[in-house]
Amino acid sequence: MTQSSARTLRAGVDIGGTFTDLIMVDSSSGRFVIGKTLTTPHDPSLAVETVLVEASKQSGLSLPELDAIVHGTTLVTNALIERKGDRTALLTTRGFRDSIEIRRENRYDLYDLMIDLPKPLVPRYLRFGVPERTLADGTVLEQLDVSYVERLTRELADSGVVAIAVTFLNSFSNPSTEHLARATIQRVAPQMRVSLSSEVSPTIREFERTSTTVANVYVQARVEQYLRDLEQRLERLAFTGSFLMMLSSGGIATVNTAISFPIRLLESGPAAGALAAATYGAASGHSNLVSFDMGGTTAKFCVIDQGMPLVAHEFEFARIYRFRKGSGLPATIPVIEMVEIGAGGGSIARVNSLGLLKVGPDSAGASPGPVCYGLGATEPTVTDADLVLGYLDPAYFLGGRLTLELEATRRAIQDRIASKLGLSIEEAAWAIHQIVNETMAGAARAHVLERGKDPHRLPLFAFGGAGPVHGYRIAQALGSPRLIVPLGAGILSTLGFLSAPTAFDFVRPWRTGLDSVDWERADELLAEMTSRGRALLHESGVAEDLIRVECSVDMRYIGQGHEIVVALPHGCLDAKQRAEALGIAFQNAYRQRYQRSGPPVPQEIMNWRVTVTGPKPRVELLVEGIGDVAPVKGERSVYFPELGGFTKAPVLNRYGLQRGYRFVGPAIVEERESTAVIVPDARCHIDDQWNLVVELK
């Protein structure tokens, strides 16, 4: 698809587990239109088409006027969790085919004798040791047995294998043998998909590198089919602009790049929400905060530090135990660092065999959804509980486009929960509501503390369809000083797509002591990665003078098992000055992370990194009509345990609250896509950026 610089209309589309959200913004005027529809799990591209068409009709704009669509999806995550990828084989160095199953020999629960580990995506009978060997310095000790690879490829193709991951030992230092293996495979079986570890994850650790490469090729066909189908839908709608994908790192890339490295889409949807929180939090004067995004299926928390979300270079997916690091499969990709738990509006509540109430992590999703949707569900969810408690208006859900069924919901909670626990319907609903709050607060607290931050000092920035409903209780449990709810909270993550720059990350392993770095070689390594990044950005239409390059290294004390990312010092420094500056930066980063100084041990560099970024788009929304309607819509009975149960609370119209408007809880603040619950005595105001700010005691 071609790009037209004359057009200024851009759209962001986010597919969630329950809803598909859209925002369409004219960057020249700031005018915008939003859309929301139920996700279509059988064909997610259908929901994208539906929400685009509805937004086009609503705004009077034609889709050919769109300059760009930026899209995020949970497709990769879901395919890996549900094991719905291709039949894949693994080719590795002879003697190392079991390294992916041996893992790192770490036990995520030291005292559990029946510990359960995730099974590799490739079963053992499809893992093969290939005669070849490359040494750590890149020297080829044993040449690849090409005839062996040819015979093996024929057998694999005949047995129905359609994807192969190639991860040879030490290929990060010399990828030539992997390239030869790919050429051999594709000569024998031209339709076979092949991923090389030296391209997908050129890092030192064997297990993590293999896991990432396998996952990449495992989902590649599924991702390509989805994106090509979506491109065809867009073409039928006469869209001729740029179709871009959000990466897990918070950058955007072309569809072709996304198809080559689908593993980088692993957290593309949640990344957009964190970017939006960072952008609009900083605009409101809060550059340090905790982002809280709660939708229909999951809740995501992310620490925003100095206006930027924290970024990690390893992510664990498909965990057996959500809070146990090591119980999942690793992917060594740059990803916005967040914790994601199965707690959303669609999280199912049930009484287990021990007579205890459990909420989530399984979700009702979009089909059949919560009981109150009236689509045939029988198991109560968090949204059902919120409806019974009076937090949601059954006649104004999604602005009135979906009428919620209160009586059916009450019956479901009575039959499935209340009667089994000896509680009233309202008590059972409150128990569901508060259990999911405590689950989310516990996850957020652990995430913030592990990053060396104090939750008592960080405001909570709540958005997503369900975030504002639960935001105050989460902030209260964390001890946050204030809760911030942006205007348009229900679709805020889509704004993250439009505020993301075109970017790509590169990494090259080279282990060297800090006091013995060959800086001439280091500069050559950084220049090679920078050149590749600039070429990719040029292909995306980014001008040379707008490209920004950031260089960093992974450092540790010699003898440690993990590294810290440290930015390389800028300026024309000699070798001694560069080493000294880098050592000081590492010590400061170590002290910030662990709240103590490190041991008197020499430091070493493990990996060298380059991030190449285009300009960050500026998104300014023209907010019209705010204050043109009465601020108070009426009142209704709402459940507040502080007041002993149900009490009459004013219902405020979000679109009637002007900047500077102040009020005191209890109150319900409604807008089309989300509802904020304000507890008794909470002091609130609308700030200059139209955010609802709630001060906590």
XYZ file of C-alpha atoms in Angstrom, residues 41-602:
562
model
C -12.633 -14.628 17.763
C -13.224 -16.853 14.721
C -11.883 -14.103 12.425
C -10.421 -11.046 14.217
C -10.050 -9.145 10.937
C -13.862 -9.038 10.658
C -14.107 -6.918 13.818
C -11.455 -4.561 12.428
C -13.477 -4.103 9.247
C -16.687 -3.621 11.233
C -15.312 -0.947 13.539
C -13.673 0.914 10.618
C -16.913 0.986 8.645
C -18.951 2.094 11.677
C -16.479 4.881 12.502
C -16.458 6.000 8.878
C -20.254 6.276 8.819
C -20.317 8.033 12.180
C -17.733 10.630 11.170
C -18.731 11.101 7.549
C -15.156 10.372 6.494
C -14.342 7.894 3.762
C -11.697 5.245 4.352
C -9.707 6.269 1.228
C -8.912 9.470 3.143
C -6.926 7.496 5.721
C -3.175 8.022 5.530
C -2.254 5.198 7.918
C -3.682 2.465 10.115
C -1.596 1.293 13.075
C -2.716 -2.024 14.479
C -2.011 -4.183 17.516
C -3.137 -7.733 18.112
C -3.034 -10.529 20.678
C -2.864 -13.120 17.890
C 0.716 -14.221 18.615
C 0.165 -14.496 22.372
C -3.024 -16.494 21.932
C -1.483 -18.838 19.340
C 1.434 -19.637 21.656
C -0.713 -20.109 24.753
C -3.243 -22.270 22.910
C -0.533 -24.141 20.930
C -2.203 -23.299 17.626
C 0.886 -22.901 15.477
C 2.415 -24.892 12.637
C 3.923 -28.376 12.820
C 7.513 -27.312 13.485
C 10.896 -29.061 13.595
C 14.124 -27.931 15.247
C 17.603 -28.319 13.761
C 20.429 -27.717 16.214
C 24.032 -28.762 16.734
C 24.549 -32.478 17.244
C 24.311 -33.301 20.949
C 22.182 -30.253 21.842
C 18.654 -31.175 20.739
C 17.483 -31.497 24.351
C 18.764 -28.116 25.546
C 15.320 -26.633 24.915
C 13.825 -29.154 27.349
C 16.665 -29.197 29.887
C 16.179 -25.407 30.082
C 18.459 -23.747 32.672
C 17.842 -26.346 35.377
C 16.228 -23.674 37.549
C 13.183 -24.618 39.618
C 10.643 -21.814 39.953
C 9.367 -23.560 43.107
C 12.279 -25.136 44.952
C 10.156 -27.213 47.337
C 7.505 -28.534 44.970
C 8.503 -32.125 44.194
C 5.758 -32.382 41.557
C 6.805 -29.257 39.710
C 5.298 -28.879 36.250
C 7.330 -27.265 33.465
C 5.958 -25.999 30.141
C 6.472 -28.407 27.288
C 8.563 -27.143 24.354
C 6.648 -26.091 21.241
C 8.610 -28.763 19.333
C 8.278 -32.357 20.606
C 11.443 -34.414 20.980
C 10.821 -36.580 17.916
C 10.942 -33.434 15.755
C 14.211 -32.157 17.233
C 17.387 -33.150 15.380
C 21.093 -32.809 16.048
C 22.927 -31.841 12.869
C 26.628 -32.627 12.241
C 28.309 -29.187 12.440
C 30.176 -27.142 15.053
C 31.143 -23.491 15.418
C 33.337 -22.333 18.294
C 32.600 -19.369 20.550
C 35.044 -17.138 18.639
C 33.268 -17.858 15.336
C 35.744 -20.434 14.031
C 34.076 -23.299 12.161
C 35.381 -26.490 13.741
C 33.157 -28.875 11.742
C 31.543 -27.998 8.431
C 27.799 -28.493 8.006
C 26.864 -31.916 6.628
C 24.781 -30.609 3.714
C 23.725 -34.056 2.497
C 22.367 -34.854 5.989
C 20.265 -31.658 5.971
C 18.984 -32.474 2.480
C 17.849 -35.980 3.468
C 16.326 -34.731 6.711
C 14.439 -31.934 4.955
C 12.854 -34.387 2.507
C 11.720 -36.625 5.374
C 10.308 -33.690 7.322
C 8.437 -32.303 4.319
C 6.982 -35.759 3.586
C 5.810 -36.087 7.220
C 3.877 -32.807 7.146
C 6.368 -30.440 8.800
C 5.953 -26.945 7.327
C 8.291 -24.891 9.538
C 11.874 -25.351 10.744
C 13.823 -23.457 13.393
C 17.612 -23.521 12.981
C 19.627 -22.766 16.135
C 23.229 -23.876 15.878
C 25.648 -23.486 18.750
C 27.529 -20.141 18.758
C 25.817 -18.987 15.564
C 25.609 -15.492 17.058
C 29.367 -15.160 16.512
C 29.317 -16.622 12.977
C 25.939 -17.134 11.247
C 27.340 -18.607 8.020
C 26.471 -22.221 8.897
C 22.864 -21.294 9.678
C 22.601 -19.431 6.375
C 23.949 -22.483 4.537
C 21.396 -24.697 6.318
C 18.539 -22.403 5.265
C 19.704 -22.354 1.656
C 19.858 -26.154 1.686
C 16.385 -26.525 3.220
C 14.772 -24.106 0.786
C 16.483 -25.779 -2.188
C 14.928 -29.103 -1.215
C 11.590 -27.756 0.071
C 10.978 -24.234 -1.322
C 7.689 -23.818 0.591
C 9.233 -24.630 3.980
C 9.328 -21.729 6.442
C 12.715 -21.284 8.117
C 13.786 -19.066 11.012
C 17.437 -18.628 11.983
C 18.453 -17.861 15.543
C 21.221 -15.568 14.252
C 18.501 -13.330 12.781
C 15.653 -13.734 15.270
C 17.644 -13.695 18.523
C 21.432 -13.394 18.101
C 22.164 -13.679 21.829
C 24.448 -15.871 23.916
C 22.146 -18.026 26.023
C 21.333 -21.235 24.133
C 17.977 -22.075 25.711
C 16.473 -18.605 25.397
C 17.757 -18.192 21.837
C 16.280 -21.527 20.774
C 12.939 -20.869 22.488
C 12.588 -17.495 20.749
C 13.476 -18.841 17.301
C 11.087 -21.784 17.598
C 8.230 -19.518 18.698
C 8.907 -17.145 15.800
C 8.560 -19.757 13.047
C 5.806 -21.624 14.943
C 3.353 -18.691 14.546
C 4.695 -17.181 11.322
C 2.175 -18.685 8.905
C -0.756 -17.832 11.172
C 0.372 -14.214 11.467
C 1.007 -13.863 7.744
C -2.393 -15.271 6.840
C -4.135 -12.935 9.276
C -2.264 -9.829 8.111
C -2.706 -10.633 4.413
C -6.428 -11.273 4.964
C -6.702 -7.955 6.773
C -4.832 -6.205 3.964
C -7.360 -7.623 1.485
C -10.263 -6.397 3.625
C -8.717 -2.943 3.742
C -8.179 -2.946 -0.020
C -11.864 -3.832 -0.531
C -12.669 -0.781 1.607
C -10.549 1.324 -0.796
C -7.861 1.996 1.812
C -4.589 2.966 0.077
C -2.506 4.303 2.967
C 0.178 2.660 5.108
C -0.738 -0.387 7.177
C 1.634 -0.640 10.157
C 1.968 -2.946 13.158
C 2.750 -2.136 16.779
C 5.751 -4.031 18.176
C 6.150 -5.235 21.755
C 8.899 -2.648 22.263
C 6.516 0.252 21.620
C 7.713 0.999 18.092
C 5.849 0.389 14.840
C 6.970 -1.531 11.775
C 5.755 -2.522 8.331
C 3.643 -5.603 7.743
C 6.538 -7.334 5.978
C 8.799 -6.819 8.990
C 6.060 -8.110 11.291
C 5.668 -11.239 9.157
C 9.423 -11.897 9.195
C 9.628 -11.483 12.981
C 6.134 -12.215 14.351
C 7.573 -12.965 17.798
C 8.061 -9.203 18.129
C 4.277 -8.796 18.119
C 3.989 -10.852 21.309
C 2.834 -7.894 23.447
C 1.839 -5.458 20.715
C -1.614 -4.654 22.113
C -0.626 -4.041 25.767
C 2.410 -2.010 24.632
C 0.121 0.583 23.073
C -1.712 1.145 26.338
C 1.529 1.747 28.229
C 2.670 4.208 25.540
C -0.614 6.100 25.771
C -0.352 6.291 29.561
C 3.207 7.595 29.302
C 2.284 10.200 26.685
C -0.831 11.573 28.362
C 0.522 11.209 31.873
C 3.538 13.350 30.969
C 1.261 15.917 29.301
C -0.581 16.195 32.630
C 2.608 16.738 34.596
C 2.928 13.155 35.846
C 6.033 11.692 34.216
C 6.306 8.995 36.911
C 3.260 6.787 37.432
C 1.800 3.291 37.283
C -0.225 2.504 34.176
C -3.306 0.348 34.836
C -5.145 -0.987 31.784
C -8.111 -3.267 32.520
C -10.158 -4.592 29.640
C -12.518 -7.473 29.213
C -9.953 -10.276 29.469
C -6.787 -9.060 31.204
C -5.349 -6.303 33.382
C -1.929 -4.813 32.630
C 0.353 -2.770 34.898
C 3.436 -0.879 33.754
C 5.831 1.471 35.545
C 6.297 4.773 33.685
C 9.629 6.364 34.636
C 10.512 9.893 33.497
C 7.822 9.804 30.842
C 8.879 6.462 29.358
C 7.660 2.916 30.009
C 10.375 0.585 31.243
C 11.681 -1.794 28.569
C 12.989 -5.329 29.143
C 14.851 -7.587 26.717
C 13.333 -10.878 27.769
C 9.716 -11.883 28.175
C 8.121 -15.087 29.400
C 4.976 -16.351 27.713
C 2.581 -19.245 28.365
C 3.407 -19.448 32.060
C 1.929 -22.381 33.949
C 1.794 -20.178 37.057
C 1.209 -16.548 36.149
C 3.290 -15.063 38.969
C 6.124 -17.608 38.886
C 9.069 -16.542 36.793
C 10.542 -19.602 35.146
C 7.212 -21.388 34.696
C 6.870 -20.173 31.100
C 8.806 -20.138 27.847
C 11.265 -17.258 27.298
C 11.484 -14.924 24.325
C 14.517 -12.661 24.049
C 12.847 -9.690 22.413
C 12.623 -6.030 23.434
C 9.285 -5.569 25.178
C 7.675 -2.892 27.293
C 8.037 -4.263 30.785
C 4.665 -4.942 32.359
C 2.781 -7.517 34.348
C -0.353 -8.956 32.755
C -2.858 -11.046 34.671
C -6.118 -12.779 33.814
C -8.343 -10.230 35.528
C -10.794 -8.388 33.307
C -14.456 -7.599 33.047
C -15.037 -11.023 31.529
C -13.132 -12.974 34.211
C -15.344 -15.831 35.390
C -16.229 -16.246 39.078
C -16.874 -19.683 40.529
C -16.864 -21.577 43.808
C -14.174 -24.270 43.753
C -14.209 -27.745 45.276
C -12.963 -26.353 48.613
C -15.886 -23.956 48.820
C -13.717 -20.910 48.063
C -14.633 -18.120 45.659
C -12.190 -17.825 42.730
C -12.189 -15.172 40.016
C -10.363 -15.752 36.704
C -7.979 -16.212 35.049
C -10.313 -17.757 32.445
C -12.543 -15.267 30.679
C -15.938 -15.313 28.998
C -14.375 -13.214 26.223
C -16.594 -11.701 23.560
C -18.577 -14.876 22.926
C -20.622 -15.615 24.922
C -19.308 -12.821 27.156
C -20.708 -11.938 30.588
C -24.232 -13.054 31.491
C -25.483 -9.480 31.285
C -24.693 -9.319 27.548
C -27.601 -11.676 26.915
C -25.636 -13.880 24.524
C -26.276 -17.161 26.302
C -23.630 -17.154 29.063
C -24.502 -18.745 32.411
C -21.323 -18.177 34.457
C -21.122 -14.805 36.272
C -18.181 -12.512 35.646
C -16.629 -9.350 37.083
C -18.768 -7.184 34.780
C -21.877 -8.979 36.054
C -20.847 -8.213 39.634
C -20.215 -4.550 38.785
C -23.687 -4.318 37.248
C -25.380 -5.783 40.338
C -23.468 -3.343 42.565
C -24.895 -0.419 40.611
C -21.547 0.649 39.144
C -22.817 0.197 35.581
C -25.967 1.583 33.999
C -27.710 -1.247 32.103
C -29.182 1.294 29.666
C -25.931 3.188 28.981
C -23.348 0.456 28.403
C -21.227 1.438 25.365
C -23.288 4.603 25.233
C -26.539 2.655 25.052
C -25.582 0.449 22.104
C -25.758 -2.651 24.307
C -28.495 -3.031 26.923
C -27.428 -5.145 29.884
C -29.765 -7.725 31.419
C -29.821 -7.129 35.165
C -32.331 -9.782 36.253
C -30.597 -12.611 34.393
C -27.339 -11.481 35.954
C -28.768 -11.509 39.475
C -30.108 -15.040 38.941
C -26.702 -16.264 37.725
C -24.884 -14.840 40.746
C -27.549 -16.262 43.062
C -27.399 -19.761 41.552
C -23.642 -20.021 40.950
C -22.153 -18.034 43.845
C -24.449 -16.653 46.525
C -26.407 -19.833 47.302
C -23.200 -21.890 47.592
C -21.568 -19.421 49.975
C -24.614 -18.499 52.047
C -24.447 -14.858 50.947
C -26.929 -12.383 49.541
C -26.634 -11.551 45.844
C -25.144 -8.162 46.687
C -22.615 -9.632 49.124
C -21.572 -12.205 46.540
C -21.177 -9.492 43.896
C -19.051 -7.394 46.263
C -16.900 -10.439 47.040
C -16.249 -10.955 43.304
C -15.454 -7.270 42.861
C -13.074 -7.101 45.806
C -11.292 -10.403 45.107
C -10.352 -9.263 41.622
C -9.228 -5.909 43.074
C -6.918 -7.611 45.566
C -5.559 -9.921 42.869
C -4.704 -6.966 40.653
C -3.289 -4.867 43.500
C -1.033 -7.741 44.583
C 0.344 -8.141 41.071
C 0.870 -4.387 40.705
C 2.618 -4.068 44.064
C 5.071 -6.865 43.265
C 5.764 -5.430 39.805
C 6.451 -1.916 41.112
C 8.668 -3.048 43.983
C 10.702 -5.380 41.752
C 11.573 -2.338 39.620
C 12.951 -0.501 42.644
C 10.008 1.910 42.828
C 7.749 2.937 45.710
C 4.017 2.531 44.934
C 3.199 5.129 47.620
C 4.840 7.795 45.463
C 3.322 6.885 42.091
C -0.134 7.946 40.891
C -2.281 5.253 39.270
C -3.288 6.056 35.682
C -6.411 3.945 35.045
C -7.967 3.268 31.659
C -9.526 0.511 29.602
C -13.200 -0.338 29.641
C -13.084 -1.657 33.229
C -10.078 0.239 34.612
C -11.938 3.293 35.965
C -14.519 1.051 37.695
C -11.803 -0.632 39.744
C -9.183 2.132 39.715
C -9.893 3.718 43.106
C -9.819 0.428 45.022
C -6.546 -0.555 43.308
C -4.971 2.838 44.059
C -6.179 2.594 47.642
C -4.663 -0.876 48.079
C -1.349 0.298 46.609
C -1.248 3.426 48.765
C -1.022 5.623 45.653
C -1.316 9.386 46.252
C -3.909 9.870 43.508
C -5.927 8.220 40.773
C -5.928 9.703 37.259
C -8.635 8.744 34.755
C -8.188 10.258 31.269
C -10.995 11.421 29.030
C -11.880 8.575 26.659
C -10.405 6.026 29.058
C -12.239 3.133 27.419
C -10.322 3.465 24.155
C -7.127 5.162 25.350
C -4.855 2.283 24.291
C -5.671 3.042 20.659
C -4.039 6.459 21.114
C -0.830 4.617 21.936
C -0.741 3.292 18.388
C -0.847 6.820 16.996
C 1.825 8.160 19.363
C 4.333 5.369 18.618
C 7.357 6.058 16.401
C 8.634 3.757 13.691
C 11.470 1.898 15.415
C 13.549 -1.253 15.445
C 16.021 -2.832 17.860
C 19.214 -4.773 17.204
C 21.510 -6.763 19.467
C 24.939 -8.321 18.989
C 26.632 -10.466 21.650
C 30.265 -9.717 22.405
C 31.548 -10.553 25.850
C 34.400 -8.379 27.001
C 35.702 -6.936 30.246
C 34.995 -3.236 30.726
C 38.673 -2.516 31.309
C 39.728 -4.264 28.081
C 37.149 -3.142 25.501
C 38.409 -2.816 21.939
C 36.488 0.395 21.238
C 37.393 0.364 17.549
C 35.672 -3.007 17.175
C 32.789 -1.773 19.323
C 32.250 1.228 17.040
C 32.245 -1.038 13.990
C 29.642 -3.294 15.628
C 27.410 -0.366 16.553
C 27.807 1.182 13.089
C 26.731 -2.064 11.385
C 23.543 -2.279 13.461
C 22.848 1.428 12.974
C 23.185 1.066 9.208
C 20.665 -1.807 9.139
C 18.235 0.183 11.255
C 18.479 3.275 9.090
C 17.822 1.158 5.999
C 14.645 -0.280 7.549
C 13.402 3.178 8.533
C 14.147 4.525 5.066
C 11.948 1.749 3.636
C 9.165 2.980 5.945
C 9.481 6.514 4.583
C 11.357 8.118 7.501
C 13.678 10.948 6.444
C 17.372 10.599 7.314
C 17.498 13.760 9.433
C 14.594 12.557 11.597
C 16.201 9.261 12.636
C 17.404 8.969 16.248
C 19.945 6.328 17.314
C 20.401 5.093 20.891
C 23.194 2.705 21.871
C 23.353 0.620 25.030
C 25.023 -2.450 26.493
C 24.057 -5.329 28.775
C 26.442 -5.244 31.736
C 27.035 -7.253 34.897
C 29.615 -7.902 37.547
C 31.845 -10.807 36.516
C 30.381 -13.992 37.930
C 26.783 -12.800 37.999
C 24.075 -14.548 36.011
C 22.023 -11.582 34.793
C 22.671 -8.200 33.218
C 21.438 -4.609 33.416
C 20.928 -2.459 30.331
C 23.071 0.689 30.478
C 23.111 3.516 27.925
C 26.463 4.174 26.256
C 27.895 7.626 27.057
C 27.602 10.286 24.372
C 30.314 12.592 23.141
C 33.828 12.256 21.778
C 35.514 10.461 24.638
C 38.739 8.500 24.562
C 38.813 4.819 25.530
C 39.620 5.474 29.186
C 36.905 8.100 29.595
C 34.306 5.912 27.888
C 35.080 2.984 30.161
C 34.985 5.155 33.285
C 31.694 6.819 32.306
C 30.125 3.478 31.450
C 31.282 1.965 34.752
C 29.720 4.825 36.730
C 26.470 4.541 34.757
C 26.334 0.795 35.486
C 26.889 1.299 39.200
C 24.142 3.922 39.330
C 21.723 1.642 37.471
C 22.619 -1.268 39.764
C 22.040 0.863 42.858
C 18.684 2.074 41.556
C 17.531 -1.468 40.749
C 18.712 -3.222 43.932
C 18.869 -0.302 46.398
C 22.461 -1.105 47.306
C 25.928 -0.903 45.834
C 27.432 -3.843 44.033
C 30.436 -5.954 45.109
C 34.035 -4.796 44.497
C 34.270 -6.955 41.390
C 35.287 -6.041 37.801
